[in-house]
Tab-separated table of C-alpha atoms in Angstrom:
chain	number	residue	atom	x	y	z
A	258	UNK	CA	23.000	2.561	9.509
A	259	UNK	CA	25.256	0.436	7.212
A	260	UNK	CA	22.326	-1.787	6.431
A	261	UNK	CA	20.221	1.194	5.539
A	262	UNK	CA	22.911	2.508	3.319
A	263	UNK	CA	23.423	-0.874	1.404
A	264	UNK	CA	19.663	-1.172	0.757
A	265	UNK	CA	19.109	2.269	-0.580
A	266	UNK	CA	22.455	2.865	-2.333
A	267	UNK	CA	21.592	0.902	-5.396
A	268	UNK	CA	17.978	2.049	-5.934
A	269	UNK	CA	17.296	3.724	-9.131
A	270	UNK	CA	16.266	7.054	-7.756
A	271	UNK	CA	19.905	8.040	-7.670
A	272	UNK	CA	20.473	7.007	-11.293
A	273	UNK	CA	19.667	9.017	-14.463
A	274	UNK	CA	16.505	7.781	-16.143
A	275	UNK	CA	17.254	5.952	-19.533
A	276	UNK	CA	16.585	7.849	-22.756
A	277	UNK	CA	13.112	7.132	-24.090
A	278	UNK	CA	13.067	4.695	-27.030
A	279	UNK	CA	11.700	6.130	-30.293
A	280	UNK	CA	8.107	5.261	-31.032
A	281	UNK	CA	7.765	2.251	-33.257
A	282	UNK	CA	5.948	2.337	-36.667
A	283	UNK	CA	2.195	2.286	-36.225
A	284	UNK	CA	0.764	-1.139	-36.112
A	285	UNK	CA	-2.784	-2.547	-36.384
A	286	UNK	CA	-4.488	-2.642	-33.022
A	287	UNK	CA	-4.601	-6.159	-31.567
A	288	UNK	CA	-7.850	-6.219	-29.657
A	289	UNK	CA	-6.591	-9.025	-27.347
A	290	UNK	CA	-4.097	-6.499	-25.758
A	291	UNK	CA	-6.722	-4.099	-24.712
A	292	UNK	CA	-7.705	-5.035	-21.083
A	293	UNK	CA	-10.771	-2.684	-20.894
A	294	UNK	CA	-13.096	-3.211	-23.841
A	295	UNK	CA	-16.543	-1.501	-23.017
A	296	UNK	CA	-18.553	-3.988	-24.923
A	297	UNK	CA	-17.563	-7.254	-23.297
A	298	UNK	CA	-15.667	-6.522	-20.173
A	299	UNK	CA	-17.135	-7.693	-16.779
A	300	UNK	CA	-18.068	-5.140	-14.225
A	301	UNK	CA	-15.124	-3.849	-12.326
A	302	UNK	CA	-14.833	-2.200	-8.966
A	303	UNK	CA	-13.511	1.062	-10.549
A	304	UNK	CA	-14.649	3.074	-13.398
A	305	UNK	CA	-11.488	3.480	-15.555
A	306	UNK	CA	-11.079	5.951	-18.421
A	307	UNK	CA	-11.844	4.350	-21.769
A	308	UNK	CA	-12.243	7.237	-24.171
A	309	UNK	CA	-8.952	6.850	-25.987
A	310	UNK	CA	-9.420	3.010	-26.291
A	311	UNK	CA	-12.796	3.454	-27.936
A	312	UNK	CA	-11.433	5.861	-30.349
A	313	UNK	CA	-8.639	3.613	-31.457
A	314	UNK	CA	-10.954	0.603	-31.993
A	315	UNK	CA	-12.684	2.360	-34.838
A	316	UNK	CA	-9.991	2.142	-37.597
A	317	UNK	CA	-10.984	4.132	-40.797
A	318	UNK	CA	-11.887	2.018	-43.808
A	319	UNK	CA	-9.528	2.343	-46.796
A	320	UNK	CA	-10.662	4.935	-49.272
A	321	UNK	CA	-13.304	6.464	-47.065
A	322	UNK	CA	-13.424	10.208	-46.921
A	323	UNK	CA	-12.331	11.664	-43.603
A	324	UNK	CA	-13.768	15.060	-42.751
A	325	UNK	CA	-11.632	17.953	-41.202
A	326	UNK	CA	-13.455	17.523	-37.906
A	327	UNK	CA	-12.631	13.890	-37.754
A	328	UNK	CA	-8.983	14.586	-38.579
A	329	UNK	CA	-8.805	17.306	-35.912
A	330	UNK	CA	-10.420	14.897	-33.236
A	331	UNK	CA	-7.998	12.081	-34.274
A	332	UNK	CA	-5.011	14.412	-33.819
A	333	UNK	CA	-6.294	15.526	-30.388
A	334	UNK	CA	-6.757	11.964	-29.218
A	335	UNK	CA	-3.242	10.950	-30.346
A	336	UNK	CA	-1.716	13.982	-28.482
A	337	UNK	CA	-3.564	13.477	-25.305
A	338	UNK	CA	-1.540	12.317	-22.373
A	339	UNK	CA	-2.230	8.706	-21.460
A	340	UNK	CA	-0.970	6.822	-18.368
A	341	UNK	CA	1.673	4.399	-19.643
A	342	UNK	CA	2.076	1.513	-19.895
A	343	UNK	CA	-1.712	0.605	-19.937
A	344	UNK	CA	-1.275	-2.301	-22.502
A	345	UNK	CA	0.943	-5.286	-21.789
A	346	UNK	CA	2.076	-7.936	-24.230
A	347	UNK	CA	1.132	-11.513	-23.513
A	348	UNK	CA	4.648	-12.630	-22.663
A	349	UNK	CA	4.792	-9.859	-19.976
A	350	UNK	CA	1.612	-11.088	-18.517
A	351	UNK	CA	2.785	-14.707	-18.490
A	352	UNK	CA	5.842	-13.629	-16.564
A	353	UNK	CA	3.762	-11.902	-13.936
A	354	UNK	CA	1.441	-15.033	-13.465
A	355	UNK	CA	3.326	-17.680	-11.765
A	356	UNK	CA	0.782	-19.715	-9.817
A	357	UNK	CA	-2.854	-19.798	-8.834
A	358	UNK	CA	-4.589	-17.231	-6.659
A	359	UNK	CA	-7.557	-19.649	-6.096
A	360	UNK	CA	-8.289	-20.950	-2.698
A	361	UNK	CA	-9.062	-24.280	-4.097
A	362	UNK	CA	-5.490	-25.429	-3.608
A	363	UNK	CA	-5.574	-24.767	0.043
A	364	UNK	CA	-5.455	-27.624	2.693
A	365	UNK	CA	-8.892	-28.512	3.936
A	366	UNK	CA	-8.194	-27.486	7.555
A	367	UNK	CA	-6.927	-24.059	6.562
A	368	UNK	CA	-9.883	-23.517	4.279
A	369	UNK	CA	-12.344	-24.676	6.937
A	370	UNK	CA	-10.720	-22.283	9.479
A	371	UNK	CA	-11.120	-19.289	7.325
A	372	UNK	CA	-14.730	-20.059	6.305
A	373	UNK	CA	-15.993	-20.626	9.825
A	374	UNK	CA	-14.059	-18.236	12.122
A	375	UNK	CA	-16.155	-15.165	13.237
A	376	UNK	CA	-15.095	-11.671	12.067
A	377	UNK	CA	-14.685	-8.526	14.132
A	378	UNK	CA	-14.539	-7.916	17.771
A	379	UNK	CA	-16.223	-11.170	18.559
A	380	UNK	CA	-13.062	-12.921	17.468
A	381	UNK	CA	-10.719	-12.714	20.462
A	382	UNK	CA	-7.151	-12.603	19.515
A	383	UNK	CA	-4.775	-15.349	20.292
A	384	UNK	CA	-0.989	-15.001	20.443
A	385	UNK	CA	0.918	-16.479	17.540
A	386	UNK	CA	3.764	-18.673	18.709
A	387	UNK	CA	5.848	-20.223	15.881
A	388	UNK	CA	6.765	-19.909	12.223
A	389	UNK	CA	4.154	-21.385	9.897
A	390	UNK	CA	5.254	-20.426	6.439
A	391	UNK	CA	8.431	-18.930	5.066
A	392	UNK	CA	8.125	-17.005	1.797
A	393	UNK	CA	11.267	-16.382	-0.193
A	394	UNK	CA	11.263	-14.294	-3.334
A	395	UNK	CA	12.465	-10.801	-2.898
A	396	UNK	CA	16.087	-10.034	-3.611
A	397	UNK	CA	16.228	-6.956	-1.389
A	398	UNK	CA	14.696	-5.620	1.684
A	399	UNK	CA	10.747	-5.746	1.922
A	400	UNK	CA	9.083	-2.588	2.908
A	401	UNK	CA	5.383	-3.545	3.446
A	402	UNK	CA	3.112	-6.516	3.619
A	403	UNK	CA	-0.713	-6.511	3.481
A	404	UNK	CA	-3.432	-9.239	3.634
A	405	UNK	CA	-6.362	-9.179	1.151
A	406	UNK	CA	-9.552	-8.267	2.943
A	407	UNK	CA	-11.641	-10.513	0.785
A	408	UNK	CA	-9.303	-13.285	-0.509
A	409	UNK	CA	-7.848	-13.866	2.884
A	410	UNK	CA	-5.386	-16.545	1.662
A	411	UNK	CA	-3.562	-13.899	-0.424
A	412	UNK	CA	-0.723	-11.629	0.958
A	413	UNK	CA	0.986	-8.784	-0.961
A	414	UNK	CA	4.525	-7.582	-0.273
A	415	UNK	CA	6.401	-4.643	-1.622
A	416	UNK	CA	10.274	-4.669	-1.983
A	417	UNK	CA	13.347	-2.647	-2.703
A	418	UNK	CA	13.925	-4.952	-5.595
A	419	UNK	CA	11.319	-3.026	-7.577
A	420	UNK	CA	8.741	-5.820	-7.289
A	421	UNK	CA	5.383	-6.593	-5.737
A	422	UNK	CA	4.723	-10.118	-4.948
A	423	UNK	CA	1.345	-11.895	-4.323
A	424	UNK	CA	1.562	-14.936	-2.184
A	425	UNK	CA	-0.961	-17.800	-1.951
A	426	UNK	CA	0.272	-18.401	1.502
A	427	UNK	CA	-1.085	-21.808	2.200
A	428	UNK	CA	-1.144	-23.266	-1.263
A	429	UNK	CA	0.099	-26.785	-1.684
A	430	UNK	CA	1.612	-25.803	-4.975
A	431	UNK	CA	3.339	-22.559	-6.029
A	432	UNK	CA	3.044	-20.027	-3.289
A	433	UNK	CA	4.352	-17.086	-5.265
A	434	UNK	CA	1.372	-16.514	-7.455
A	435	UNK	CA	2.249	-13.166	-8.992
A	436	UNK	CA	5.288	-10.945	-9.430
A	437	UNK	CA	4.618	-7.450	-10.761
A	438	UNK	CA	7.653	-5.421	-11.979
A	439	UNK	CA	5.722	-2.392	-13.300
A	440	UNK	CA	7.787	0.062	-11.055
A	441	UNK	CA	11.031	1.372	-12.367
A	442	UNK	CA	12.540	1.773	-8.868
A	443	UNK	CA	12.173	0.469	-5.282
A	444	UNK	CA	8.543	-0.031	-4.181
A	445	UNK	CA	7.785	1.542	-0.776
A	446	UNK	CA	4.174	0.476	-0.012
A	447	UNK	CA	1.397	-1.801	-1.192
A	448	UNK	CA	-2.328	-1.885	-0.274
A	449	UNK	CA	-5.243	-4.083	-1.460
A	450	UNK	CA	-8.411	-2.448	-2.569
A	451	UNK	CA	-11.358	-3.030	-0.369
A	452	UNK	CA	-12.853	-5.373	-2.847
A	453	UNK	CA	-9.660	-7.471	-3.044
A	454	UNK	CA	-9.370	-7.291	-6.874
A	455	UNK	CA	-6.649	-4.782	-7.142
A	456	UNK	CA	-3.444	-3.723	-5.403
A	457	UNK	CA	-2.295	-0.151	-5.141
A	458	UNK	CA	1.558	0.465	-4.953
A	459	UNK	CA	3.977	3.404	-4.873
A	460	UNK	CA	7.597	3.948	-4.878
A	461	UNK	CA	10.748	5.823	-5.781
A	462	UNK	CA	9.787	6.222	-9.481
A	463	UNK	CA	7.426	9.012	-8.445
A	464	UNK	CA	4.254	7.190	-9.125
A	465	UNK	CA	1.366	5.138	-7.784
A	466	UNK	CA	0.022	2.274	-9.670
A	467	UNK	CA	-3.180	0.379	-9.680
A	468	UNK	CA	-2.717	-3.390	-10.775
A	469	UNK	CA	-5.386	-5.889	-11.648
A	470	UNK	CA	-4.175	-8.926	-9.539
A	471	UNK	CA	-6.036	-11.687	-11.541
A	472	UNK	CA	-5.055	-10.442	-14.978
A	473	UNK	CA	-1.629	-9.355	-14.056
A	474	UNK	CA	-2.323	-6.061	-15.746
A	475	UNK	CA	-1.389	-2.531	-14.789
A	476	UNK	CA	-4.625	-0.522	-14.899
A	477	UNK	CA	-3.702	3.054	-13.984
A	478	UNK	CA	-0.672	5.090	-13.199
A	479	UNK	CA	-0.793	8.167	-10.950
A	480	UNK	CA	2.193	10.351	-11.784
A	481	UNK	CA	3.702	12.483	-9.099
A	482	UNK	CA	6.504	15.143	-8.687
A	483	UNK	CA	8.003	13.442	-5.634
A	484	UNK	CA	9.034	10.108	-4.487
A	485	UNK	CA	5.799	8.474	-3.038
A	486	UNK	CA	6.386	6.746	0.282
A	487	UNK	CA	3.015	5.897	1.507
A	488	UNK	CA	-0.586	5.122	0.223
A	489	UNK	CA	-3.766	4.501	2.045
A	490	UNK	CA	-7.334	3.820	0.751
A	491	UNK	CA	-10.202	5.874	2.228
A	492	UNK	CA	-12.115	3.602	4.616
A	493	UNK	CA	-15.523	4.691	3.373
A	494	UNK	CA	-14.926	5.314	-0.320
A	495	UNK	CA	-12.713	2.882	-2.195
A	496	UNK	CA	-12.440	5.172	-5.162
A	497	UNK	CA	-10.311	7.603	-3.034
A	498	UNK	CA	-6.690	7.081	-1.762
A	499	UNK	CA	-4.232	9.327	0.022
A	500	UNK	CA	-0.568	9.622	-0.884
A	501	UNK	CA	2.441	11.185	0.834
A	502	UNK	CA	5.901	11.830	-0.535
A	503	UNK	CA	9.388	13.052	-0.256
A	504	UNK	CA	8.503	16.706	-0.737
A	505	UNK	CA	6.044	16.732	2.022
A	506	UNK	CA	3.014	16.829	-0.282
A	507	UNK	CA	-0.166	15.001	0.762
A	508	UNK	CA	-2.669	14.327	-1.987
A	509	UNK	CA	-6.075	12.799	-2.120
A	510	UNK	CA	-6.613	10.983	-5.538
A	511	UNK	CA	-9.763	9.659	-7.243
A	512	UNK	CA	-9.141	6.434	-9.265
A	513	UNK	CA	-12.201	7.104	-11.484
A	514	UNK	CA	-10.589	10.281	-13.077
A	515	UNK	CA	-6.879	9.689	-12.164
A	516	UNK	CA	-6.757	13.191	-10.695
A	517	UNK	CA	-6.053	14.836	-7.434
A	518	UNK	CA	-9.162	15.777	-5.525
A	519	UNK	CA	-7.655	17.645	-2.497
A	520	UNK	CA	-4.041	18.691	-1.648
A	521	UNK	CA	-2.920	19.290	1.939
A	522	UNK	CA	-0.232	21.862	2.048
A	523	UNK	CA	1.891	22.741	5.072
A	524	UNK	CA	5.526	22.944	4.014
A	525	UNK	CA	6.393	19.628	5.669
A	526	UNK	CA	9.318	17.393	5.389
A	527	UNK	CA	9.086	13.974	3.731
A	528	UNK	CA	5.892	12.138	4.601
A	529	UNK	CA	6.533	8.922	6.470
A	530	UNK	CA	3.079	7.691	7.126
A	531	UNK	CA	-0.593	8.562	6.932
A	532	UNK	CA	-3.680	6.879	8.641
A	533	UNK	CA	-7.421	7.630	8.290
A	534	UNK	CA	-9.562	7.917	11.363
A	535	UNK	CA	-12.262	5.218	11.841
A	536	UNK	CA	-14.954	7.549	10.702
A	537	UNK	CA	-13.071	8.606	7.628
A	538	UNK	CA	-13.455	12.408	8.386
A	539	UNK	CA	-9.883	12.959	9.519
A	540	UNK	CA	-6.398	11.603	8.909
A	541	UNK	CA	-3.000	11.783	10.657
A	542	UNK	CA	0.231	12.450	8.932
A	543	UNK	CA	3.775	11.848	10.158
A	544	UNK	CA	6.593	13.660	8.638
A	545	UNK	CA	10.388	13.771	8.902
A	546	UNK	CA	11.434	16.919	10.945
A	547	UNK	CA	15.066	15.958	11.325
A	548	UNK	CA	16.094	18.617	8.872
A	549	UNK	CA	14.217	21.351	10.819
A	550	UNK	CA	14.502	22.895	14.146
A	551	UNK	CA	10.741	22.747	14.524
A	552	UNK	CA	9.263	19.472	15.819
A	553	UNK	CA	5.636	20.445	16.132
A	554	UNK	CA	4.817	19.461	12.529
A	555	UNK	CA	6.097	15.881	12.925
A	556	UNK	CA	2.445	14.664	13.638
A	557	UNK	CA	-0.539	16.622	12.213
A	558	UNK	CA	-4.253	15.758	12.489
A	559	UNK	CA	-6.145	16.987	9.342
A	560	UNK	CA	-9.694	17.615	8.480
A	561	UNK	CA	-10.199	15.773	5.156
A	562	UNK	CA	-12.921	17.925	3.514
A	563	UNK	CA	-11.692	21.367	4.694
A	564	UNK	CA	-8.112	20.544	3.946
A	565	UNK	CA	-6.985	22.248	7.111
A	566	UNK	CA	-4.873	20.962	10.059
A	567	UNK	CA	-6.890	20.515	13.251
A	568	UNK	CA	-3.640	20.436	15.314
A	569	UNK	CA	0.040	20.520	14.510
A	570	UNK	CA	1.307	20.566	18.127
A	571	UNK	CA	0.588	16.903	18.925
A	572	UNK	CA	4.141	15.620	19.389
A	573	UNK	CA	6.807	17.956	20.596
A	574	UNK	CA	9.704	15.362	20.857
A	575	UNK	CA	12.614	15.697	18.455
A	576	UNK	CA	12.051	12.207	17.010
A	577	UNK	CA	10.591	11.170	13.627
A	578	UNK	CA	7.703	8.656	13.693
A	579	UNK	CA	7.772	6.139	10.874
A	580	UNK	CA	4.219	4.771	11.597
A	581	UNK	CA	0.977	6.003	12.839
A	582	UNK	CA	-2.008	3.811	13.657
A	583	UNK	CA	-5.726	4.386	14.989
A	584	UNK	CA	-7.168	1.917	17.471
A	585	UNK	CA	-10.003	0.108	15.807
A	586	UNK	CA	-12.542	0.930	18.519
A	587	UNK	CA	-11.114	3.136	21.342
A	588	UNK	CA	-10.605	6.883	20.817
A	589	UNK	CA	-6.806	6.979	20.573
A	590	UNK	CA	-4.044	6.574	17.997
A	591	UNK	CA	-0.337	5.503	18.409
A	592	UNK	CA	2.929	6.711	16.726
A	593	UNK	CA	6.017	4.553	16.374
A	594	UNK	CA	8.900	6.852	17.515
A	595	UNK	CA	12.592	6.652	16.722
A	596	UNK	CA	13.024	7.255	20.391
A	597	UNK	CA	12.550	3.404	20.561
A	598	UNK	CA	8.928	3.555	21.956
A	599	UNK	CA	5.325	3.857	20.654
A	600	UNK	CA	3.514	6.982	21.806
A	601	UNK	CA	-0.123	7.141	22.685
A	602	UNK	CA	-2.464	10.147	21.645
A	603	UNK	CA	-6.137	11.001	22.184
A	604	UNK	CA	-8.008	10.974	18.927
A	605	UNK	CA	-10.150	13.761	20.162
A	606	UNK	CA	-9.157	17.524	20.313
A	607	UNK	CA	-6.707	18.581	21.518
A	608	UNK	CA	-5.171	15.167	20.714
A	609	UNK	CA	-3.044	15.127	23.924
A	610	UNK	CA	0.010	12.833	24.327
A	611	UNK	CA	-0.404	10.216	27.094
A	612	UNK	CA	2.582	10.992	29.273
A	613	UNK	CA	2.043	8.128	31.684
A	614	UNK	CA	1.858	5.185	29.274
A	615	UNK	CA	3.787	3.966	26.219
A	616	UNK	CA	4.934	0.752	24.712
A	617	UNK	CA	8.629	0.311	25.009
A	618	UNK	CA	10.796	-2.853	24.760
A	619	UNK	CA	11.482	-2.979	20.991
A	620	UNK	CA	13.899	-0.931	18.999
A	621	UNK	CA	13.530	1.318	15.924
A	622	UNK	CA	17.211	2.637	15.448
A	623	UNK	CA	16.401	4.603	12.221
A	624	UNK	CA	14.625	1.784	10.365
A	625	UNK	CA	11.041	2.329	9.079
A	626	UNK	CA	9.625	-0.029	11.786
A	627	UNK	CA	5.668	-0.321	11.692
A	628	UNK	CA	3.133	-1.551	14.086
A	629	UNK	CA	-0.469	-2.683	13.943
A	630	UNK	CA	-3.474	-3.557	16.166
A	631	UNK	CA	-5.163	-6.849	16.276
A	632	UNK	CA	-8.750	-7.195	14.978
A	633	UNK	CA	-10.337	-6.908	18.399
A	634	UNK	CA	-7.854	-4.016	19.434
A	635	UNK	CA	-6.477	-6.058	22.449
A	636	UNK	CA	-2.990	-6.600	21.021
A	637	UNK	CA	-0.489	-4.194	19.458
A	638	UNK	CA	2.291	-5.878	17.497
A	639	UNK	CA	5.510	-4.095	16.489
A	640	UNK	CA	8.527	-5.022	14.315
A	641	UNK	CA	11.951	-4.177	15.773
A	642	UNK	CA	15.406	-3.385	14.736
A	643	UNK	CA	16.628	-6.576	16.413
A	644	UNK	CA	14.641	-8.785	14.066
A	645	UNK	CA	11.945	-9.638	16.638
A	646	UNK	CA	8.158	-9.202	16.756
A	647	UNK	CA	6.877	-7.583	19.986
A	648	UNK	CA	3.384	-8.205	21.034
A	649	UNK	CA	1.908	-5.795	23.584
A	650	UNK	CA	-1.297	-5.700	25.689
A	651	UNK	CA	-2.838	-2.563	24.121
A	652	UNK	CA	-4.633	-1.546	27.322
A	653	UNK	CA	-1.858	-1.990	29.755
A	654	UNK	CA	1.126	-1.519	27.383
A	655	UNK	CA	2.717	-4.547	28.953
A	656	UNK	CA	4.906	-6.788	26.714
A	657	UNK	CA	3.099	-10.074	26.263
A	658	UNK	CA	5.415	-11.944	23.960
A	659	UNK	CA	8.645	-11.598	21.955
A	660	UNK	CA	9.159	-13.725	18.784
A	661	UNK	CA	12.580	-13.903	17.231
A	662	UNK	CA	11.852	-13.707	13.467
A	663	UNK	CA	14.888	-12.589	11.524
A	664	UNK	CA	18.593	-11.702	11.958
A	665	UNK	CA	17.979	-8.246	10.440
A	666	UNK	CA	15.291	-5.719	11.240
A	667	UNK	CA	11.681	-6.772	11.108
A	668	UNK	CA	10.117	-3.889	9.286
A	669	UNK	CA	6.228	-4.475	9.021
A	670	UNK	CA	3.583	-6.494	10.791
A	671	UNK	CA	0.015	-7.357	9.501
A	672	UNK	CA	-2.627	-9.222	11.432
A	673	UNK	CA	-4.713	-11.650	9.413
A	674	UNK	CA	-8.188	-10.203	8.660
A	675	UNK	CA	-9.880	-13.408	9.963
A	676	UNK	CA	-7.520	-15.710	11.703
A	677	UNK	CA	-6.638	-13.840	14.981
A	678	UNK	CA	-3.678	-16.126	15.763
A	679	UNK	CA	-1.954	-15.406	12.364
A	680	UNK	CA	0.501	-12.675	11.669
A	681	UNK	CA	2.477	-11.726	8.617
A	682	UNK	CA	5.831	-9.946	8.835
A	683	UNK	CA	8.664	-8.839	6.530
A	684	UNK	CA	12.384	-8.311	6.922
A	685	UNK	CA	15.219	-5.935	5.928
A	686	UNK	CA	16.950	-9.087	4.500
A	687	UNK	CA	14.114	-9.699	1.959
A	688	UNK	CA	12.239	-12.455	3.805
A	689	UNK	CA	8.418	-12.686	4.255
A	690	UNK	CA	7.016	-14.872	7.049
A	691	UNK	CA	3.757	-16.022	8.451
A	692	UNK	CA	3.512	-16.973	12.227
A	693	UNK	CA	0.715	-18.870	13.857
């Protein structure tokens, strides 16, 4: 617990927010600083709001008469709330861009493997055996890692040092390709968009942020009234994402409008994790019930469209579950329990707990330890408080292999989206590693 205290004690959620600086004198608009110009911009995977930017591009000519209606419209636009900061100076962009995100710098054998390996269940998972790449760049604990689904040589990581790193893992040059410091406090989670052009992040500054990876620009900010601890894109609609936070509020956002589409209210404790079902019609939430005498709300299965819980008596044990994951093919999901095991539940009503089988060799010990299934669903990998990676046979729950990765807790695990023998992991000491 001393490690947990040290990592969280200096985060800026406990410090008063700095006084806002006075607005500078109005300056002419530099069009090169506007990332989204409707006339010349390439097509993007999201439809971002551009109304205010269009208004500002049309500066009035000197001496031209301005009607009352134009003055009223101009005043309304200037007073409207805009996500900040949308525009970034060039020196900020240059600081974010450290190396190439292109795959052209990859060794030939790696590039050939990624281009010729079959995807999906036809790819039988092999067991990673040794450290392949060590990635050093975070100054504090790393909370999450996630592979890009399309640019599969890129890995994103989110840290307690308030940064998001984009790693060109097998590059022969600079491996740390991007460093984003848009958050004002520790970053809790990061996810790639399904098209692989953006990353979505969230953290202790009560916001979620959508970032254009190639340009190094922050595109949208989704303000919240709580520390946002987890985010997840909808599997069938990349314009929607789910967020959960410290006040127990679950919200479904639309990136096209920047607004909340649905809110799921239950009076829960802090949300620890969320996971969509494979068909996208339901999701599972895990919340901290340690401050309550009622453990029945720790895991809830929700109907997305009707915004109602389908069951809240899934897990009756008095343990919190920092991670929930659906099996990619079979009708069950798992929950990482602070009881130092992974529990198994049916994904069909009444979502019963399997009392005869569970995964138990690793440790959790209060850390936010996560787990993940392999692409073919044959393996389940889990981090551990002892700094090791534990690989289980998902069907028999038998431990297949243990890999000693770190001296401190191994927090997150991510299977590569194509190469079945590759796993990324991150540690409470700030390291990111890739094993093959």
